[in-house]
Amino acid sequence: MPIEPIKDPSIKIKPNKKLIEFICKNVKKTNSTPPAILALKKSHKDKQQDILLKLDELKWLNEYLETYRTVNMESIYLHELLEEDDIKLPTPIITPRNPELEARTQKLRAQQDAIRYKAMTKNVDTTTMQLPEDSISYQMKQINKQLIAVAQFVFSVLAGFAFGFIGVELIVGHLDFGFRLLLGIICALIIALAEIYFLAIKLNENEYDAASAASEPKKLHQE
């Protein structure tokens, strides 16, 4: 599934009761006190656990504890206050895939797995000893289809060039050679872009039909 970039990569800490109690009782309001620490002191008990602390607030709290231990002669450390705290890691937003695309992908994956399985077991199972795609006639048919599609593309481009180079002059009248050449190239490019699109669809359909035919189970006997 496609994953969107993380908007907020910061790690957040959900404070426990011990940390909240220490901040409310012992941390004093100063100009350098982070807003999250002040929010914990001012918020109601029911909403205090909804406030998340970032690493910057924890660094400030660690520096505050160093001063607090010196002044009050109490051995209180940050890791003791952070025991049993929940860490909220940044998570990307996963965008659900299109159901139709997912179904088509699953079908194509199943067909590819079936083809690989038959290729692995064709030397063991006599019913699949000779797969259709292994025969020369099958390969020739596929080559002929692709050659016909490419030849159709070439003839269409040449016809478009001939129309722009000769046909326009027959309709309008005498034109300069350079202008006729430019018209032929423009018409050929337009037809080439359209033919490339349809050629890609045609080749994709041939591959899809071949995979579907190869993945269909064969009957072992006639009914």
mmCIF file of C-alpha atoms in Angstrom:
data_model
loop_
_atom_site.group_PDB
_atom_site.id
_atom_site.type_symbol
_atom_site.label_atom_id
_atom_site.label_comp_id
_atom_site.label_asym_id
_atom_site.label_seq_id
_atom_site.Cartn_x
_atom_site.Cartn_y
_atom_site.Cartn_z
ATOM 1 C CA MET A 1 0.000 0.000 0.000
ATOM 2 C CA PRO A 2 1.246 3.541 -0.670
ATOM 3 C CA ILE A 3 2.638 5.269 2.396
ATOM 4 C CA GLU A 4 2.498 9.030 2.820
ATOM 5 C CA PRO A 5 5.486 10.909 4.291
ATOM 6 C CA ILE A 6 5.542 11.449 8.042
ATOM 7 C CA LYS A 7 4.380 14.972 8.845
ATOM 8 C CA ASP A 8 5.585 15.028 12.476
ATOM 9 C CA PRO A 9 8.718 12.880 12.981
ATOM 10 C CA SER A 10 9.112 13.751 16.663
ATOM 11 C CA ILE A 11 8.985 11.083 19.384
ATOM 12 C CA LYS A 12 6.446 11.781 22.139
ATOM 13 C CA ILE A 13 6.102 10.487 25.697
ATOM 14 C CA LYS A 14 2.818 9.928 27.483
ATOM 15 C CA PRO A 15 3.543 10.841 31.125
ATOM 16 C CA ASN A 16 2.601 8.512 33.962
ATOM 17 C CA LYS A 17 1.142 9.481 37.319
ATOM 18 C CA LYS A 18 4.551 9.689 38.979
ATOM 19 C CA LEU A 19 5.914 12.147 36.456
ATOM 20 C CA ILE A 20 2.721 14.223 36.475
ATOM 21 C CA GLU A 21 2.738 14.389 40.264
ATOM 22 C CA PHE A 22 6.374 15.524 40.367
ATOM 23 C CA ILE A 23 5.799 18.233 37.750
ATOM 24 C CA CYS A 24 2.674 19.552 39.475
ATOM 25 C CA LYS A 25 4.276 19.698 42.914
ATOM 26 C CA ASN A 26 7.939 20.523 42.342
ATOM 27 C CA VAL A 27 8.340 22.249 38.969
ATOM 28 C CA LYS A 28 7.965 26.001 39.261
ATOM 29 C CA LYS A 29 6.842 28.301 36.501
ATOM 30 C CA THR A 30 9.666 30.271 34.883
ATOM 31 C CA ASN A 31 10.277 32.032 31.602
ATOM 32 C CA SER A 32 12.075 28.970 30.237
ATOM 33 C CA THR A 33 9.429 26.430 31.234
ATOM 34 C CA PRO A 34 8.168 24.616 28.109
ATOM 35 C CA PRO A 35 4.469 25.016 27.232
ATOM 36 C CA ALA A 36 3.793 21.281 27.624
ATOM 37 C CA ILE A 37 5.115 21.335 31.211
ATOM 38 C CA LEU A 38 2.916 24.342 31.993
ATOM 39 C CA ALA A 39 -0.051 22.603 30.415
ATOM 40 C CA LEU A 40 0.452 19.618 32.731
ATOM 41 C CA LYS A 41 0.429 21.910 35.774
ATOM 42 C CA LYS A 42 -2.708 23.784 34.702
ATOM 43 C CA SER A 43 -4.756 20.930 33.238
ATOM 44 C CA HIS A 44 -7.336 18.878 35.104
ATOM 45 C CA LYS A 45 -6.386 15.380 36.248
ATOM 46 C CA ASP A 46 -8.601 13.770 33.616
ATOM 47 C CA LYS A 47 -6.840 15.622 30.783
ATOM 48 C CA GLN A 48 -3.254 15.471 32.042
ATOM 49 C CA GLN A 49 -2.547 12.057 30.522
ATOM 50 C CA ASP A 50 -3.641 13.327 27.114
ATOM 51 C CA ILE A 51 -0.734 15.790 27.013
ATOM 52 C CA LEU A 52 2.352 14.380 25.303
ATOM 53 C CA LEU A 53 5.918 15.453 26.040
ATOM 54 C CA LYS A 54 8.570 15.737 23.347
ATOM 55 C CA LEU A 55 12.302 15.199 23.687
ATOM 56 C CA ASP A 56 12.916 18.923 24.121
ATOM 57 C CA GLU A 57 10.673 19.007 27.195
ATOM 58 C CA LEU A 58 12.464 15.929 28.612
ATOM 59 C CA LYS A 59 15.864 17.559 28.089
ATOM 60 C CA TRP A 60 14.642 20.652 29.892
ATOM 61 C CA LEU A 61 13.232 18.488 32.675
ATOM 62 C CA ASN A 62 16.555 16.652 33.015
ATOM 63 C CA GLU A 63 18.395 19.966 33.411
ATOM 64 C CA TYR A 64 15.788 21.068 35.933
ATOM 65 C CA LEU A 65 16.325 17.858 37.922
ATOM 66 C CA GLU A 66 20.074 18.487 38.080
ATOM 67 C CA THR A 67 19.419 21.836 39.716
ATOM 68 C CA TYR A 68 16.674 20.341 41.885
ATOM 69 C CA ARG A 69 18.997 17.638 43.279
ATOM 70 C CA THR A 70 21.620 20.233 44.144
ATOM 71 C CA VAL A 71 19.211 22.566 45.908
ATOM 72 C CA ASN A 72 16.919 20.103 47.675
ATOM 73 C CA MET A 73 19.437 17.288 48.232
ATOM 74 C CA GLU A 74 17.015 14.703 46.869
ATOM 75 C CA SER A 75 18.111 11.873 44.569
ATOM 76 C CA ILE A 76 15.432 12.047 41.896
ATOM 77 C CA TYR A 77 16.463 11.134 38.368
ATOM 78 C CA LEU A 78 14.650 11.401 35.079
ATOM 79 C CA HIS A 79 14.763 7.678 34.278
ATOM 80 C CA GLU A 80 12.931 6.969 37.530
ATOM 81 C CA LEU A 81 10.138 9.349 36.574
ATOM 82 C CA LEU A 82 9.885 7.860 33.085
ATOM 83 C CA GLU A 83 9.305 4.296 34.250
ATOM 84 C CA GLU A 84 6.224 2.682 32.667
ATOM 85 C CA ASP A 85 5.726 5.637 30.331
ATOM 86 C CA ASP A 86 4.247 5.023 26.896
ATOM 87 C CA ILE A 87 6.367 6.069 23.925
ATOM 88 C CA LYS A 88 4.495 7.338 20.889
ATOM 89 C CA LEU A 89 6.584 6.740 17.778
ATOM 90 C CA PRO A 90 5.862 8.627 14.541
ATOM 91 C CA THR A 91 3.840 6.484 12.170
ATOM 92 C CA PRO A 92 3.169 7.169 8.487
ATOM 93 C CA ILE A 93 -0.353 7.323 7.107
ATOM 94 C CA ILE A 94 -1.132 4.313 4.912
ATOM 95 C CA THR A 95 -3.398 5.092 1.984
ATOM 96 C CA PRO A 96 -5.661 2.166 1.035
ATOM 97 C CA ARG A 97 -5.234 0.928 -2.526
ATOM 98 C CA ASN A 98 -7.956 0.947 -5.143
ATOM 99 C CA PRO A 99 -10.039 -2.257 -4.672
ATOM 100 C CA GLU A 100 -10.198 -2.889 -8.428
ATOM 101 C CA LEU A 101 -6.435 -2.474 -8.774
ATOM 102 C CA GLU A 102 -5.843 -4.730 -5.771
ATOM 103 C CA ALA A 103 -8.118 -7.431 -7.203
ATOM 104 C CA ARG A 104 -6.379 -7.265 -10.584
ATOM 105 C CA THR A 105 -2.971 -7.425 -8.895
ATOM 106 C CA GLN A 106 -3.992 -10.467 -6.869
ATOM 107 C CA LYS A 107 -5.306 -12.178 -10.007
ATOM 108 C CA LEU A 108 -2.094 -11.492 -11.942
ATOM 109 C CA ARG A 109 -0.014 -12.706 -8.992
ATOM 110 C CA ALA A 110 -2.035 -15.921 -8.820
ATOM 111 C CA GLN A 111 -1.564 -16.465 -12.561
ATOM 112 C CA GLN A 112 2.188 -15.934 -12.294
ATOM 113 C CA ASP A 113 2.364 -18.370 -9.369
ATOM 114 C CA ALA A 114 0.411 -20.942 -11.388
ATOM 115 C CA ILE A 115 2.795 -20.551 -14.339
ATOM 116 C CA ARG A 116 5.850 -20.972 -12.099
ATOM 117 C CA TYR A 117 4.296 -24.021 -10.427
ATOM 118 C CA LYS A 118 3.561 -25.690 -13.773
ATOM 119 C CA ALA A 119 7.073 -24.931 -14.989
ATOM 120 C CA MET A 120 8.516 -26.543 -11.842
ATOM 121 C CA THR A 121 6.325 -29.655 -11.998
ATOM 122 C CA LYS A 122 6.123 -30.280 -15.746
ATOM 123 C CA ASN A 123 8.971 -32.823 -15.568
ATOM 124 C CA VAL A 124 7.133 -34.736 -12.848
ATOM 125 C CA ASP A 125 3.494 -34.517 -13.930
ATOM 126 C CA THR A 126 2.883 -36.229 -17.272
ATOM 127 C CA THR A 127 -0.207 -34.115 -17.928
ATOM 128 C CA THR A 128 1.916 -30.949 -18.040
ATOM 129 C CA MET A 129 5.029 -32.426 -19.606
ATOM 130 C CA GLN A 130 4.588 -30.164 -22.624
ATOM 131 C CA LEU A 131 3.189 -26.717 -21.902
ATOM 132 C CA PRO A 132 1.584 -24.818 -24.813
ATOM 133 C CA GLU A 133 4.052 -21.944 -24.501
ATOM 134 C CA ASP A 134 6.954 -24.373 -24.967
ATOM 135 C CA SER A 135 5.912 -25.363 -28.489
ATOM 136 C CA ILE A 136 7.388 -23.720 -31.586
ATOM 137 C CA SER A 137 3.963 -23.013 -33.082
ATOM 138 C CA TYR A 138 2.921 -21.080 -29.979
ATOM 139 C CA GLN A 139 6.087 -19.010 -30.079
ATOM 140 C CA MET A 140 5.634 -18.318 -33.806
ATOM 141 C CA LYS A 141 2.045 -17.173 -33.252
ATOM 142 C CA GLN A 142 3.169 -14.784 -30.563
ATOM 143 C CA ILE A 143 5.986 -13.452 -32.759
ATOM 144 C CA ASN A 144 3.569 -12.991 -35.661
ATOM 145 C CA LYS A 145 1.139 -11.045 -33.462
ATOM 146 C CA GLN A 146 3.884 -8.718 -32.298
ATOM 147 C CA LEU A 147 5.308 -8.283 -35.810
ATOM 148 C CA ILE A 148 1.857 -7.460 -37.174
ATOM 149 C CA ALA A 149 1.344 -4.882 -34.424
ATOM 150 C CA VAL A 150 4.742 -3.284 -35.126
ATOM 151 C CA ALA A 151 4.141 -3.310 -38.897
ATOM 152 C CA GLN A 152 0.769 -1.678 -38.380
ATOM 153 C CA PHE A 153 2.482 1.011 -36.302
ATOM 154 C CA VAL A 154 5.095 1.666 -39.014
ATOM 155 C CA PHE A 155 2.529 1.815 -41.849
ATOM 156 C CA SER A 156 0.288 4.145 -39.845
ATOM 157 C CA VAL A 157 3.188 6.537 -39.210
ATOM 158 C CA LEU A 158 4.237 6.443 -42.870
ATOM 159 C CA ALA A 159 0.637 7.056 -43.959
ATOM 160 C CA GLY A 160 0.413 10.055 -41.624
ATOM 161 C CA PHE A 161 3.658 11.462 -43.005
ATOM 162 C CA ALA A 162 2.435 10.937 -46.585
ATOM 163 C CA PHE A 163 -0.809 12.714 -45.782
ATOM 164 C CA GLY A 164 0.979 15.726 -44.345
ATOM 165 C CA PHE A 165 3.669 15.810 -47.051
ATOM 166 C CA ILE A 166 1.568 15.038 -50.163
ATOM 167 C CA GLY A 167 -2.113 14.994 -49.235
ATOM 168 C CA VAL A 168 -2.311 18.530 -47.893
ATOM 169 C CA GLU A 169 -0.674 19.870 -51.055
ATOM 170 C CA LEU A 170 -3.220 18.042 -53.224
ATOM 171 C CA ILE A 171 -6.065 19.589 -51.232
ATOM 172 C CA VAL A 172 -4.723 23.139 -50.766
ATOM 173 C CA GLY A 173 -2.403 23.610 -53.708
ATOM 174 C CA HIS A 174 1.280 24.240 -54.218
ATOM 175 C CA LEU A 175 3.230 24.575 -50.929
ATOM 176 C CA ASP A 176 6.855 25.116 -50.068
ATOM 177 C CA PHE A 177 8.956 21.934 -49.638
ATOM 178 C CA GLY A 178 10.053 22.824 -46.103
ATOM 179 C CA PHE A 179 6.482 23.535 -45.016
ATOM 180 C CA ARG A 180 5.292 20.231 -46.538
ATOM 181 C CA LEU A 181 8.077 18.380 -44.712
ATOM 182 C CA LEU A 182 7.095 20.043 -41.439
ATOM 183 C CA LEU A 183 3.431 19.070 -41.934
ATOM 184 C CA GLY A 184 4.434 15.495 -42.665
ATOM 185 C CA ILE A 185 6.568 15.267 -39.530
ATOM 186 C CA ILE A 186 3.811 16.786 -37.368
ATOM 187 C CA CYS A 187 1.183 14.368 -38.690
ATOM 188 C CA ALA A 188 3.556 11.428 -38.275
ATOM 189 C CA LEU A 189 4.342 12.410 -34.659
ATOM 190 C CA ILE A 190 0.669 12.757 -33.746
ATOM 191 C CA ILE A 191 -0.174 9.355 -35.216
ATOM 192 C CA ALA A 192 2.958 7.827 -33.634
ATOM 193 C CA LEU A 193 1.943 8.987 -30.134
ATOM 194 C CA ALA A 194 -1.551 7.559 -30.574
ATOM 195 C CA GLU A 195 -0.244 4.309 -32.076
ATOM 196 C CA ILE A 196 2.293 3.848 -29.257
ATOM 197 C CA TYR A 197 -0.549 3.990 -26.734
ATOM 198 C CA PHE A 198 -2.663 1.426 -28.597
ATOM 199 C CA LEU A 199 0.420 -0.707 -29.312
ATOM 200 C CA ALA A 200 1.237 -0.874 -25.599
ATOM 201 C CA ILE A 201 -2.364 -1.894 -24.839
ATOM 202 C CA LYS A 202 -2.261 -4.535 -27.581
ATOM 203 C CA LEU A 203 0.990 -6.090 -26.333
ATOM 204 C CA ASN A 204 -0.283 -6.012 -22.755
ATOM 205 C CA GLU A 205 -3.491 -7.788 -23.781
ATOM 206 C CA ASN A 206 -1.472 -10.470 -25.570
ATOM 207 C CA GLU A 207 0.631 -11.103 -22.469
ATOM 208 C CA TYR A 208 -2.471 -11.103 -20.256
ATOM 209 C CA ASP A 209 -4.287 -13.578 -22.535
ATOM 210 C CA ALA A 210 -1.226 -15.821 -22.622
ATOM 211 C CA ALA A 211 -0.985 -15.819 -18.832
ATOM 212 C CA SER A 212 -4.705 -16.562 -18.504
ATOM 213 C CA ALA A 213 -4.486 -19.465 -20.942
ATOM 214 C CA ALA A 214 -1.467 -20.909 -19.167
ATOM 215 C CA SER A 215 -3.093 -20.701 -15.745
ATOM 216 C CA GLU A 216 -6.321 -22.485 -16.757
ATOM 217 C CA PRO A 217 -6.417 -26.116 -15.528
ATOM 218 C CA LYS A 218 -6.551 -28.807 -18.182
ATOM 219 C CA LYS A 219 -9.003 -31.690 -18.133
ATOM 220 C CA LEU A 220 -7.464 -35.109 -17.663
ATOM 221 C CA HIS A 221 -10.284 -36.874 -19.509
ATOM 222 C CA GLN A 222 -13.135 -36.096 -21.790
ATOM 223 C CA GLU A 223 -16.595 -35.958 -20.357
#
